[in-house]
Short mmCIF file of C-alpha atoms in Angstrom, two decimals:
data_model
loop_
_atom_site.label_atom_id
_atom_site.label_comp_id
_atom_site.label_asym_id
_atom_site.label_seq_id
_atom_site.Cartn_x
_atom_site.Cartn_y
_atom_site.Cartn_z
CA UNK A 1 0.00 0.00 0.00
CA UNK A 2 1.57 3.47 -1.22
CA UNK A 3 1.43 6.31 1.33
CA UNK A 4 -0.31 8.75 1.78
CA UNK A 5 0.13 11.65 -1.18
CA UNK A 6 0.45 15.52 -0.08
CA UNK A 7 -2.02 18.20 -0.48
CA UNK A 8 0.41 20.35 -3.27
CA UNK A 9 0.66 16.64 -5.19
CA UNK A 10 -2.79 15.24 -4.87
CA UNK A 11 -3.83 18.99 -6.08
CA UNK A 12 -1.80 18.77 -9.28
CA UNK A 13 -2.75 15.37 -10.29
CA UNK A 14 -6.94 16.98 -9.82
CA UNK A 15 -5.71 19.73 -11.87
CA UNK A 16 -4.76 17.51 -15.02
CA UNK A 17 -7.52 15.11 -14.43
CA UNK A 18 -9.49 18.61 -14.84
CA UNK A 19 -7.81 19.97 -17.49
CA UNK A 20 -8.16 16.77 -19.55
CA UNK A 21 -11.77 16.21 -19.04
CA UNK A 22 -13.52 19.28 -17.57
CA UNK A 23 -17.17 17.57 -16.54
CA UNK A 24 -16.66 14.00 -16.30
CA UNK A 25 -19.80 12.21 -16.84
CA UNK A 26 -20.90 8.92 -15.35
CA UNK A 27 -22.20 6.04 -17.35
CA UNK A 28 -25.53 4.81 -16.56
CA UNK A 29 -27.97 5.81 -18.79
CA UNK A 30 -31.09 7.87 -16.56
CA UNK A 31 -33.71 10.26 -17.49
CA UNK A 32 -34.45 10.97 -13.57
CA UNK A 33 -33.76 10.55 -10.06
CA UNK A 34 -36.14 7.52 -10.01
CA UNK A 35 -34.31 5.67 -12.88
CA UNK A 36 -30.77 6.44 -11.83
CA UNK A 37 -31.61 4.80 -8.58
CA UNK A 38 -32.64 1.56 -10.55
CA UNK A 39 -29.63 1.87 -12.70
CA UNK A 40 -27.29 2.39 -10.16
CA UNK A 41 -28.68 -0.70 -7.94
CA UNK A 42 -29.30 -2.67 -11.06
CA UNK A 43 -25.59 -2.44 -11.57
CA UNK A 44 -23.87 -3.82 -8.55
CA UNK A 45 -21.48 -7.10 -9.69
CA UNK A 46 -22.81 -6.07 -13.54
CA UNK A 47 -21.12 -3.98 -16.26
CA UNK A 48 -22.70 -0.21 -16.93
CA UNK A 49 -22.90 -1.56 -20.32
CA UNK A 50 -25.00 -4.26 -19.43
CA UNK A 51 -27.22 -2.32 -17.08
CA UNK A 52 -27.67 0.41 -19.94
CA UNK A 53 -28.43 -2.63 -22.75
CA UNK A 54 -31.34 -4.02 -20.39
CA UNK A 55 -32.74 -0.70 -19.12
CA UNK A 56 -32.81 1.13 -22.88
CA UNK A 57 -36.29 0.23 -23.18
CA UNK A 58 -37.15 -0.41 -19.68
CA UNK A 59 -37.18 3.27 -18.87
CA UNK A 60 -39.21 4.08 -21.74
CA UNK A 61 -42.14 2.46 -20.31
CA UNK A 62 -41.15 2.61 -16.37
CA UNK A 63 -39.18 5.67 -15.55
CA UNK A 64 -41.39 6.76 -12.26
CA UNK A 65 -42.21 4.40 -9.32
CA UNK A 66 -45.57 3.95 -10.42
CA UNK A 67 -44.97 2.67 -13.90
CA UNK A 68 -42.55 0.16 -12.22
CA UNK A 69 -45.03 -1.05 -9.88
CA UNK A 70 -47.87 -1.15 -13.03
CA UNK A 71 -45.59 -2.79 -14.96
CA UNK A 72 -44.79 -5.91 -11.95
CA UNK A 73 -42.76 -8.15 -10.98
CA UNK A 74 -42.62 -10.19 -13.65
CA UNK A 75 -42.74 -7.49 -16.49
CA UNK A 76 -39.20 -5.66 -14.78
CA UNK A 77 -37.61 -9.19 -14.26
CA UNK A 78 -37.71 -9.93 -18.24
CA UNK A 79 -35.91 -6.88 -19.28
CA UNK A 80 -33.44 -7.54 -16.44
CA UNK A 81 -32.45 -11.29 -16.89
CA UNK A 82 -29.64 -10.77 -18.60
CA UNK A 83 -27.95 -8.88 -15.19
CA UNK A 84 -26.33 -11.05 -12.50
CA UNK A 85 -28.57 -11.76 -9.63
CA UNK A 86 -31.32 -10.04 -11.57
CA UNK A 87 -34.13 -12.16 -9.60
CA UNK A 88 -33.22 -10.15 -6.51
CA UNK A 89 -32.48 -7.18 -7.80
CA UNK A 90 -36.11 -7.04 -9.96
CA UNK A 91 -37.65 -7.42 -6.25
CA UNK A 92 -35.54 -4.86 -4.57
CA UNK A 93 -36.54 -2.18 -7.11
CA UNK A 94 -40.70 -3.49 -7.00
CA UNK A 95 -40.37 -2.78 -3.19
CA UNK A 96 -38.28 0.46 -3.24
CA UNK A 97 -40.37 1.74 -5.89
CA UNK A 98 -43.53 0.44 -3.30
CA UNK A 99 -41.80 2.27 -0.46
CA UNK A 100 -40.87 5.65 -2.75
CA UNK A 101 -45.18 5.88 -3.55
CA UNK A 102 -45.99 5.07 0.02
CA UNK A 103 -43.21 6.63 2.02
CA UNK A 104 -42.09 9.69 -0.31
CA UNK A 105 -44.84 10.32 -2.76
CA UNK A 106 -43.39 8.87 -5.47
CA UNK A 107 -40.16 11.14 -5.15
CA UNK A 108 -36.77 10.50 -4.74
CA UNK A 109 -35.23 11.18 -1.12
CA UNK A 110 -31.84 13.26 -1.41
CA UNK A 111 -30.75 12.04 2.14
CA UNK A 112 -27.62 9.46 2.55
CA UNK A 113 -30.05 7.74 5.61
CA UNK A 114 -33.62 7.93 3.40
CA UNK A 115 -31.68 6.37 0.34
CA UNK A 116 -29.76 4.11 2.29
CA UNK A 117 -33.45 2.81 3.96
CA UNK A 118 -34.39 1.33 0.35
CA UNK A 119 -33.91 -2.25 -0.65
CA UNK A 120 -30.65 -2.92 -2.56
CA UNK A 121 -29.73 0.74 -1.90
CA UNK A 122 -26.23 0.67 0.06
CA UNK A 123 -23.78 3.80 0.82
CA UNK A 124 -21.98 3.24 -2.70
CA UNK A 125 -25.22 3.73 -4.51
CA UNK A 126 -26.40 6.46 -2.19
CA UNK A 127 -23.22 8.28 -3.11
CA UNK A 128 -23.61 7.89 -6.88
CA UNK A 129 -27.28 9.24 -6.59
CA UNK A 130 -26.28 12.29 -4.18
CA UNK A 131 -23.48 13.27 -6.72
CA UNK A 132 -24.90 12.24 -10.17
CA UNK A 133 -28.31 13.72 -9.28
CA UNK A 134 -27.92 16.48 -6.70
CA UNK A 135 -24.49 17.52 -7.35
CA UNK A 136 -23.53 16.81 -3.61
CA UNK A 137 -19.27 16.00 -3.54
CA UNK A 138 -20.21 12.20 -1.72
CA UNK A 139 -17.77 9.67 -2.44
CA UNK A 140 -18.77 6.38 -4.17
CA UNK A 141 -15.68 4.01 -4.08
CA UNK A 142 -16.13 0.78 -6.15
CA UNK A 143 -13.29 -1.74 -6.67
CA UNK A 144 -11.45 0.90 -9.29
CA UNK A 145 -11.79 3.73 -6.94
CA UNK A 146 -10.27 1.52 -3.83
CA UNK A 147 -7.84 0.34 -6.35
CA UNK A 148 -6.88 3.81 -7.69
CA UNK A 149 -6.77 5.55 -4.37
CA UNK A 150 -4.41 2.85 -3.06
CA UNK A 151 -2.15 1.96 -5.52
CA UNK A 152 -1.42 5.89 -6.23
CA UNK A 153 -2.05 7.14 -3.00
CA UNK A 154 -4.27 9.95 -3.83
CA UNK A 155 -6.64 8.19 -0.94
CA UNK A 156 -5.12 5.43 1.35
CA UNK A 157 -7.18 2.88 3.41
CA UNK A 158 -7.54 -0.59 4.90
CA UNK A 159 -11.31 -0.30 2.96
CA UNK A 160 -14.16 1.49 1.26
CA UNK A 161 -14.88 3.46 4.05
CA UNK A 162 -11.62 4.60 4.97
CA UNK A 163 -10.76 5.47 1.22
CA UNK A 164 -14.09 7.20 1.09
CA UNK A 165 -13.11 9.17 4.32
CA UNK A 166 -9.16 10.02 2.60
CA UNK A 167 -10.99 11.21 -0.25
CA UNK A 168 -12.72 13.37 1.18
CA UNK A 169 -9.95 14.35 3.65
CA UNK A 170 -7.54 15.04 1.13
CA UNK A 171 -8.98 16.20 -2.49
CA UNK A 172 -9.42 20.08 -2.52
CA UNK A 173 -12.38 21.39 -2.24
CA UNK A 174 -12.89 22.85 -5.49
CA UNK A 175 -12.33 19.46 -7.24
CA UNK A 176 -14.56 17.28 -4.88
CA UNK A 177 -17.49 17.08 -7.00
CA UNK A 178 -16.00 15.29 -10.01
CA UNK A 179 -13.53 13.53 -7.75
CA UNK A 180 -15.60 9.94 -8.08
CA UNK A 181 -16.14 10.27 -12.34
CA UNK A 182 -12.21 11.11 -12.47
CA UNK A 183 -11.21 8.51 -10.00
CA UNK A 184 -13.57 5.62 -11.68
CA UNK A 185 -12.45 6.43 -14.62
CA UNK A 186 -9.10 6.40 -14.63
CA UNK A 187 -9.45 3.00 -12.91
CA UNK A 188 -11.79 1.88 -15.32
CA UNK A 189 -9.64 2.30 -18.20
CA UNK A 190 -6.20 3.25 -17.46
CA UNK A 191 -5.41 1.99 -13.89
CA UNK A 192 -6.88 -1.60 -14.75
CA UNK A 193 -5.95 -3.99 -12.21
CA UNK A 194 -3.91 -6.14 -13.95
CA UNK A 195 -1.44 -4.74 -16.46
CA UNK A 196 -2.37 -0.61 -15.60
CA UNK A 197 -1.39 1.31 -18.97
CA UNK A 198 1.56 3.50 -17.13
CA UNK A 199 2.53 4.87 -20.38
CA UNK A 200 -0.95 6.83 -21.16
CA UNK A 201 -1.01 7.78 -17.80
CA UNK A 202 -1.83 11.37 -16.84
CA UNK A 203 0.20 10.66 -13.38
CA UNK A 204 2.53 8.23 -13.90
CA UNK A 205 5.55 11.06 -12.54
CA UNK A 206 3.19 11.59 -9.53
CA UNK A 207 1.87 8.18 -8.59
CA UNK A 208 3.69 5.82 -5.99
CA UNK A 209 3.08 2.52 -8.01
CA UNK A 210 5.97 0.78 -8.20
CA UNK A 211 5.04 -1.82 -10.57
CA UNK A 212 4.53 0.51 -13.45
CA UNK A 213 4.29 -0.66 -16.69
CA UNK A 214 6.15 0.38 -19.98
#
């Protein structure tokens, strides 16, 4: 595990992350609150890819609680079967959607605890909703963001929690809000875990990997 980066470091490596890609953007297709809730909890162990291929027509005829409930059970779980553990995860959305009409009047909560209270809704997603939807700076860290923050140290810790706590310790201020999309990214297709591609690295004369790559 690399240590801890300084401010004056971490800061420069946010500034060409910035400068190369102003507004990063997250992947999951969503028209709304409501659907990028599904999305995002339709998309734990799955690809983005495969979440987007299964919800492109989904959401055109179930992008509100309601229409989700109206269309059942059974309806959702056939344009989700091709996403691992999509039984479950057709039921967790029928029931949060049940609890969003019930609870919330068919709106979407923009508390950590309210989201966190609906079924297959953990902190991760939570996070992705608060910043994706609400533009808070929360902290999602997935396997590339723990992987990232590690192996560069940008964000060191023993787990998700504790990376999601150096994040937030140590990015400025001013670049919190795109900190996840920059982070994920840069995991997702230039910090891969196995062979990372060092030489189109923005950082690679900043980061404490020692293993890099030609």
């Amino acid at each position: 595990m690399a240590k801890q980066m300084d401010y004056k470091t971490i800061r420069e490596i946010f500034r060409r992350f910035h400068e190369a890609e102003p507004e990063p953007k997250g992947e999951l297709n969503h028209v709304n609150a409501y659907t990028l809730v599904v999305a995002v909890a339709l998309s734990a162990q799955a690809t983005d890819a495969g979440v987007n291929k299964a919800t492109a027509k989904l959401f055109e005829i179930a992008d509100s609680p309601e229409k989700m409930l109206a269309l059942g059970l059974d309806g959702l779980t056939e344009h989700i079967k091709t996403i691992g553990l999509f039984r479950q995860k057709a039921k967790n959305v029928i029931r949060l959607s049940q609890i969003l009409v019930d609870e919330y009047g068919g709106e979407v909560p923009n508390s950590r605890a309210a989201l966190q209270g609906l079924p297959g809704v953990g902190r991760k997603t939570a996070n992705v909703v608060l910043n994706m939807w609400w533009r808070y700076p929360a902290q999602a860290v997935d396997t590339h963001i723990f992987r990232v923050g590690n192996r560069t140290g940008i964000a060191v810790g023993k787990d998700v929690n504790a990376v999601e706590r150096a994040i937030e310790d140590n990015v400025p201020v001013d670049y919190a809000l795109h900190a996840h999309h920059w982070l994920i990214l840069h995991g997702r297709y230039i910090c891969v875990a196995r062979k990372p591609k060092c030489g189109a690295c923005l950082i690679r004369d900043l980061c404490q990997f020692e293993e890099k790559t030609l």
